[in-house]
Every structure is written in C-alpha cells, then in structure tokens.
PDB file of N, CA and C in Angstrom:
ATOM      1  N   MET A   1       4.445  -4.805  13.817  1.00 49.00           N
ATOM      2  CA  MET A   1       3.515  -4.376  12.742  1.00 49.00           C
ATOM      3  C   MET A   1       2.069  -5.056  12.499  1.00 49.00           C
ATOM      4  N   GLN A   2       1.209  -4.803  12.676  1.00 60.00           N
ATOM      5  CA  GLN A   2      -0.026  -5.806  11.996  1.00 60.00           C
ATOM      6  C   GLN A   2       0.163  -6.435  10.879  1.00 60.00           C
ATOM      7  N   SER A   3       0.135  -7.687  10.379  1.00 79.00           N
ATOM      8  CA  SER A   3      -0.025  -7.939   9.308  1.00 79.00           C
ATOM      9  C   SER A   3      -1.159  -8.154   8.593  1.00 79.00           C
ATOM     10  N   LEU A   4      -1.199  -7.949   7.487  1.00 86.00           N
ATOM     11  CA  LEU A   4      -2.033  -8.102   6.091  1.00 86.00           C
ATOM     12  C   LEU A   4      -2.078  -9.489   5.486  1.00 86.00           C
ATOM     13  N   THR A   5      -3.320  -9.850   5.382  1.00 91.00           N
ATOM     14  CA  THR A   5      -3.591 -11.046   4.795  1.00 91.00           C
ATOM     15  C   THR A   5      -3.177 -10.694   3.085  1.00 91.00           C
ATOM     16  N   THR A   6      -3.286 -11.876   2.488  1.00 93.00           N
ATOM     17  CA  THR A   6      -2.857 -11.672   0.780  1.00 93.00           C
ATOM     18  C   THR A   6      -4.238 -10.786   0.229  1.00 93.00           C
ATOM     19  N   GLU A   7      -5.228 -11.393   0.660  1.00 95.00           N
ATOM     20  CA  GLU A   7      -6.741 -10.609   0.237  1.00 95.00           C
ATOM     21  C   GLU A   7      -6.594  -9.194   0.691  1.00 95.00           C
ATOM     22  N   GLN A   8      -5.938  -8.592   1.822  1.00 92.00           N
ATOM     23  CA  GLN A   8      -6.319  -7.319   2.372  1.00 92.00           C
ATOM     24  C   GLN A   8      -5.315  -6.559   1.526  1.00 92.00           C
ATOM     25  N   LYS A   9      -4.323  -6.981   1.103  1.00 93.00           N
ATOM     26  CA  LYS A   9      -3.276  -6.547   0.159  1.00 93.00           C
ATOM     27  C   LYS A   9      -3.591  -6.196  -0.855  1.00 93.00           C
ATOM     28  N   GLU A  10      -4.292  -7.097  -1.610  1.00 95.00           N
ATOM     29  CA  GLU A  10      -5.120  -7.343  -3.053  1.00 95.00           C
ATOM     30  C   GLU A  10      -6.056  -6.142  -3.060  1.00 95.00           C
ATOM     31  N   THR A  11      -6.883  -6.178  -1.694  1.00 95.00           N
ATOM     32  CA  THR A  11      -8.028  -5.204  -1.818  1.00 95.00           C
ATOM     33  C   THR A  11      -7.474  -3.689  -1.961  1.00 95.00           C
ATOM     34  N   LEU A  12      -6.241  -3.476  -1.028  1.00 94.00           N
ATOM     35  CA  LEU A  12      -5.735  -2.350  -0.941  1.00 94.00           C
ATOM     36  C   LEU A  12      -5.339  -1.464  -2.146  1.00 94.00           C
ATOM     37  N   VAL A  13      -4.805  -2.581  -3.138  1.00 97.00           N
ATOM     38  CA  VAL A  13      -4.078  -2.148  -4.395  1.00 97.00           C
ATOM     39  C   VAL A  13      -5.430  -1.850  -5.390  1.00 97.00           C
ATOM     40  N   GLU A  14      -6.402  -3.087  -5.264  1.00 97.00           N
ATOM     41  CA  GLU A  14      -7.561  -2.459  -6.353  1.00 97.00           C
ATOM     42  C   GLU A  14      -8.141  -1.125  -5.662  1.00 97.00           C
ATOM     43  N   ILE A  15      -8.288  -0.887  -4.485  1.00 97.00           N
ATOM     44  CA  ILE A  15      -9.148   0.628  -4.178  1.00 97.00           C
ATOM     45  C   ILE A  15      -7.994   1.571  -4.852  1.00 97.00           C
ATOM     46  N   ILE A  16      -7.084   1.527  -4.672  1.00 97.00           N
ATOM     47  CA  ILE A  16      -5.824   2.728  -5.068  1.00 97.00           C
ATOM     48  C   ILE A  16      -5.863   2.665  -6.576  1.00 97.00           C
ATOM     49  N   LYS A  17      -6.267   1.591  -7.176  1.00 97.00           N
ATOM     50  CA  LYS A  17      -6.479   1.582  -8.549  1.00 97.00           C
ATOM     51  C   LYS A  17      -7.555   2.208  -9.064  1.00 97.00           C
ATOM     52  N   GLU A  18      -8.540   1.861  -8.212  1.00 97.00           N
ATOM     53  CA  GLU A  18     -10.205   2.276  -8.557  1.00 97.00           C
ATOM     54  C   GLU A  18      -9.928   3.888  -8.634  1.00 97.00           C
ATOM     55  N   GLU A  19      -9.445   4.248  -7.302  1.00 97.00           N
ATOM     56  CA  GLU A  19      -9.375   5.654  -7.122  1.00 97.00           C
ATOM     57  C   GLU A  19      -8.577   6.592  -7.580  1.00 97.00           C
ATOM     58  N   PHE A  20      -7.517   6.366  -8.008  1.00 97.00           N
ATOM     59  CA  PHE A  20      -6.338   6.973  -8.436  1.00 97.00           C
ATOM     60  C   PHE A  20      -5.717   6.714  -9.804  1.00 97.00           C
ATOM     61  N   GLY A  21      -6.276   5.488 -10.394  1.00 96.00           N
ATOM     62  CA  GLY A  21      -5.859   5.049 -11.510  1.00 96.00           C
ATOM     63  C   GLY A  21      -4.320   3.963 -11.212  1.00 96.00           C
ATOM     64  N   GLU A  22      -3.711   3.849 -12.748  1.00 95.00           N
ATOM     65  CA  GLU A  22      -2.764   2.839 -12.747  1.00 95.00           C
ATOM     66  C   GLU A  22      -1.517   3.210 -13.224  1.00 95.00           C
ATOM     67  N   GLU A  23      -1.648   4.507 -13.339  1.00 96.00           N
ATOM     68  CA  GLU A  23      -0.447   5.385 -13.964  1.00 96.00           C
ATOM     69  C   GLU A  23       0.530   6.199 -12.853  1.00 96.00           C
ATOM     70  N   MET A  24       0.357   6.038 -11.940  1.00 97.00           N
ATOM     71  CA  MET A  24       1.249   6.764 -10.800  1.00 97.00           C
ATOM     72  C   MET A  24       2.400   6.018 -10.551  1.00 97.00           C
ATOM     73  N   SER A  25       3.544   7.486  -9.900  1.00 97.00           N
ATOM     74  CA  SER A  25       4.844   6.874 -10.055  1.00 97.00           C
ATOM     75  C   SER A  25       5.059   6.730  -8.340  1.00 97.00           C
ATOM     76  N   LEU A  26       5.769   6.062  -7.922  1.00 96.00           N
ATOM     77  CA  LEU A  26       6.084   5.319  -6.815  1.00 96.00           C
ATOM     78  C   LEU A  26       5.603   6.293  -5.724  1.00 96.00           C
ATOM     79  N   GLU A  27       6.291   7.399  -5.718  1.00 97.00           N
ATOM     80  CA  GLU A  27       6.397   8.554  -4.855  1.00 97.00           C
ATOM     81  C   GLU A  27       4.782   8.488  -4.476  1.00 97.00           C
ATOM     82  N   GLU A  28       3.913   8.613  -5.832  1.00 97.00           N
ATOM     83  CA  GLU A  28       2.200   9.394  -5.690  1.00 97.00           C
ATOM     84  C   GLU A  28       1.594   7.930  -5.076  1.00 97.00           C
ATOM     85  N   PHE A  29       2.321   6.769  -5.343  1.00 97.00           N
ATOM     86  CA  PHE A  29       1.379   5.278  -4.528  1.00 97.00           C
ATOM     87  C   PHE A  29       1.601   5.454  -3.370  1.00 97.00           C
ATOM     88  N   THR A  30       3.124   5.647  -2.539  1.00 96.00           N
ATOM     89  CA  THR A  30       3.239   5.717  -1.204  1.00 96.00           C
ATOM     90  C   THR A  30       2.707   6.673  -0.793  1.00 96.00           C
ATOM     91  N   ASP A  31       2.439   7.971  -1.087  1.00 96.00           N
ATOM     92  CA  ASP A  31       1.663   9.053  -0.277  1.00 96.00           C
ATOM     93  C   ASP A  31       0.191   8.624  -0.113  1.00 96.00           C
ATOM     94  N   ILE A  32      -0.307   8.114  -0.869  1.00 96.00           N
ATOM     95  CA  ILE A  32      -1.609   7.347  -1.035  1.00 96.00           C
ATOM     96  C   ILE A  32      -1.815   6.136   0.096  1.00 96.00           C
ATOM     97  N   LEU A  33      -0.708   5.126  -0.332  1.00 95.00           N
ATOM     98  CA  LEU A  33      -1.057   3.996   0.345  1.00 95.00           C
ATOM     99  C   LEU A  33      -0.513   4.549   2.192  1.00 95.00           C
ATOM    100  N   LEU A  34       0.316   5.234   2.518  1.00 93.00           N
ATOM    101  CA  LEU A  34       0.617   6.135   3.704  1.00 93.00           C
ATOM    102  C   LEU A  34      -0.605   6.495   4.334  1.00 93.00           C
ATOM    103  N   GLY A  35      -1.270   7.179   3.377  1.00 93.00           N
ATOM    104  CA  GLY A  35      -2.755   7.876   4.066  1.00 93.00           C
ATOM    105  C   GLY A  35      -3.662   6.965   4.290  1.00 93.00           C
ATOM    106  N   MET A  36      -3.681   5.831   3.662  1.00 91.00           N
ATOM    107  CA  MET A  36      -4.940   4.861   3.846  1.00 91.00           C
ATOM    108  C   MET A  36      -4.396   4.121   5.009  1.00 91.00           C
ATOM    109  N   LEU A  37      -3.093   3.808   5.328  1.00 89.00           N
ATOM    110  CA  LEU A  37      -2.553   3.051   6.652  1.00 89.00           C
ATOM    111  C   LEU A  37      -2.828   3.605   7.826  1.00 89.00           C
ATOM    112  N   GLU A  38      -2.723   5.178   7.823  1.00 86.00           N
ATOM    113  CA  GLU A  38      -3.184   5.992   8.874  1.00 86.00           C
ATOM    114  C   GLU A  38      -4.318   5.184   9.490  1.00 86.00           C
ATOM    115  N   ASP A  39      -5.559   5.073   8.781  1.00 81.00           N
ATOM    116  CA  ASP A  39      -6.449   4.698   9.282  1.00 81.00           C
ATOM    117  C   ASP A  39      -6.840   3.100   9.934  1.00 81.00           C
ATOM    118  N   VAL A  40      -5.608   2.479   9.783  1.00 80.00           N
ATOM    119  CA  VAL A  40      -5.876   1.231   9.806  1.00 80.00           C
ATOM    120  C   VAL A  40      -5.082   0.971  11.579  1.00 80.00           C
ATOM    121  N   ALA A  41      -5.564   0.479  12.115  1.00 79.00           N
ATOM    122  CA  ALA A  41      -5.336   0.221  13.754  1.00 79.00           C
ATOM    123  C   ALA A  41      -3.847  -0.443  13.771  1.00 79.00           C
ATOM    124  N   GLY A  42      -2.810  -0.212  14.197  1.00 78.00           N
ATOM    125  CA  GLY A  42      -1.500  -0.968  14.558  1.00 78.00           C
ATOM    126  C   GLY A  42      -0.626  -0.532  13.363  1.00 78.00           C
ATOM    127  N   PHE A  43      -0.927   0.357  12.523  1.00 80.00           N
ATOM    128  CA  PHE A  43       0.052   0.661  11.352  1.00 80.00           C
ATOM    129  C   PHE A  43       0.666   2.039  11.818  1.00 80.00           C
ATOM    130  N   GLU A  44       0.159   2.562  12.670  1.00 76.00           N
ATOM    131  CA  GLU A  44       0.569   4.114  12.590  1.00 76.00           C
ATOM    132  C   GLU A  44       1.786   4.352  13.662  1.00 76.00           C
ATOM    133  N   ALA A  45       1.908   3.108  14.232  1.00 79.00           N
ATOM    134  CA  ALA A  45       3.415   3.142  15.059  1.00 79.00           C
ATOM    135  C   ALA A  45       4.431   2.042  14.438  1.00 79.00           C
ATOM    136  N   SER A  46       4.237   1.452  13.172  1.00 84.00           N
ATOM    137  CA  SER A  46       5.118   0.436  12.710  1.00 84.00           C
ATOM    138  C   SER A  46       6.305   1.410  12.279  1.00 84.00           C
ATOM    139  N   PRO A  47       7.284   0.273  12.565  1.00 88.00           N
ATOM    140  CA  PRO A  47       8.778   0.757  11.974  1.00 88.00           C
ATOM    141  C   PRO A  47       8.741   1.011  10.559  1.00 88.00           C
ATOM    142  N   GLU A  48       9.834   1.783  10.203  1.00 89.00           N
ATOM    143  CA  GLU A  48       9.645   2.229   8.770  1.00 89.00           C
ATOM    144  C   GLU A  48      10.357   1.174   8.011  1.00 89.00           C
ATOM    145  N   GLU A  49      11.097   0.461   8.420  1.00 92.00           N
ATOM    146  CA  GLU A  49      11.384  -0.920   7.596  1.00 92.00           C
ATOM    147  C   GLU A  49      10.133  -1.574   6.986  1.00 92.00           C
ATOM    148  N   GLU A  50       9.545  -2.053   8.058  1.00 90.00           N
ATOM    149  CA  GLU A  50       8.258  -2.738   8.073  1.00 90.00           C
ATOM    150  C   GLU A  50       7.192  -2.155   6.823  1.00 90.00           C
ATOM    151  N   VAL A  51       6.953  -0.748   6.880  1.00 90.00           N
ATOM    152  CA  VAL A  51       6.288  -0.003   6.390  1.00 90.00           C
ATOM    153  C   VAL A  51       6.615  -0.048   4.754  1.00 90.00           C
ATOM    154  N   ASN A  52       8.094  -0.143   4.840  1.00 93.00           N
ATOM    155  CA  ASN A  52       8.825   0.139   3.149  1.00 93.00           C
ATOM    156  C   ASN A  52       8.725  -1.422   2.696  1.00 93.00           C
ATOM    157  N   GLU A  53       8.558  -2.557   3.565  1.00 94.00           N
ATOM    158  CA  GLU A  53       8.924  -3.728   2.821  1.00 94.00           C
ATOM    159  C   GLU A  53       7.398  -3.822   2.357  1.00 94.00           C
ATOM    160  N   LEU A  54       6.135  -3.352   3.037  1.00 94.00           N
ATOM    161  CA  LEU A  54       4.670  -3.460   2.645  1.00 94.00           C
ATOM    162  C   LEU A  54       4.774  -2.451   1.430  1.00 94.00           C
ATOM    163  N   THR A  55       5.116  -1.522   1.335  1.00 95.00           N
ATOM    164  CA  THR A  55       4.901  -0.483   0.271  1.00 95.00           C
ATOM    165  C   THR A  55       5.615  -1.084  -1.053  1.00 95.00           C
ATOM    166  N   ASN A  56       6.485  -2.041  -0.779  1.00 96.00           N
ATOM    167  CA  ASN A  56       7.337  -2.492  -1.986  1.00 96.00           C
ATOM    168  C   ASN A  56       6.601  -3.491  -2.323  1.00 96.00           C
ATOM    169  N   GLN A  57       5.990  -4.318  -1.481  1.00 96.00           N
ATOM    170  CA  GLN A  57       5.171  -5.529  -2.121  1.00 96.00           C
ATOM    171  C   GLN A  57       3.856  -5.302  -2.810  1.00 96.00           C
ATOM    172  N   LEU A  58       3.276  -4.128  -2.208  1.00 97.00           N
ATOM    173  CA  LEU A  58       2.034  -3.697  -3.038  1.00 97.00           C
ATOM    174  C   LEU A  58       2.144  -3.066  -4.258  1.00 97.00           C
ATOM    175  N   TRP A  59       3.764  -1.868  -4.123  1.00 97.00           N
ATOM    176  CA  TRP A  59       3.856  -1.541  -5.742  1.00 97.00           C
ATOM    177  C   TRP A  59       4.064  -2.181  -6.673  1.00 97.00           C
ATOM    178  N   LYS A  60       4.653  -3.471  -6.191  1.00 96.00           N
ATOM    179  CA  LYS A  60       4.650  -4.698  -7.384  1.00 96.00           C
ATOM    180  C   LYS A  60       3.283  -5.316  -7.634  1.00 96.00           C
ATOM    181  N   ASN A  61       2.594  -5.391  -7.191  1.00 95.00           N
ATOM    182  CA  ASN A  61       0.963  -5.789  -7.195  1.00 95.00           C
ATOM    183  C   ASN A  61       0.321  -4.932  -7.895  1.00 95.00           C
ATOM    184  N   TYR A  62       0.836  -3.220  -7.814  1.00 97.00           N
ATOM    185  CA  TYR A  62       0.422  -2.443  -8.326  1.00 97.00           C
ATOM    186  C   TYR A  62       0.234  -2.462 -10.136  1.00 97.00           C
ATOM    187  N   HIS A  63       1.552  -3.107 -10.038  1.00 90.00           N
ATOM    188  CA  HIS A  63       2.055  -3.095 -11.629  1.00 90.00           C
ATOM    189  C   HIS A  63       1.905  -4.513 -12.003  1.00 90.00           C
ATOM    190  N   GLY A  64       1.573  -5.273 -11.285  1.00 82.00           N
ATOM    191  CA  GLY A  64       1.424  -6.892 -11.672  1.00 82.00           C
ATOM    192  C   GLY A  64       0.283  -6.769 -12.541  1.00 82.00           C
TER     193      GLY A  64
END
C-alpha cells in the first residue's frame, strides 16, 4: 500500500470534517474514507488489513 504522510492524513481528516461534520459513526466515517481512497492511486489494491489500520489511525485523528 502506498504510504501517506502525516500531513496527507491530517488533510483527509480535515476534508471529512468540513464536508460531513464531526458527529459521524465509525461506519459512516469508514464508508466516506474508503470512497475517497478509491481516487488515490495505489490504494485500490491495498490489503484489507492495511486499509483497516489506516482507517483506525484516521478515526482517532477525527475524534482527537
């Protein structure tokens, strides 16, 4: 899987907050994040375990 920088991860979380708010459930957050990652080269074929790890990291940032 292509690695994201800390800045890129922060940007993704900020976009999600701005576009969808800060009160989403984990399921809603995950659906939106996965939709966004479909447009990023290198992520469409990423192993599920790595995508889950990234999702968990960004979820913590979303609530942090």
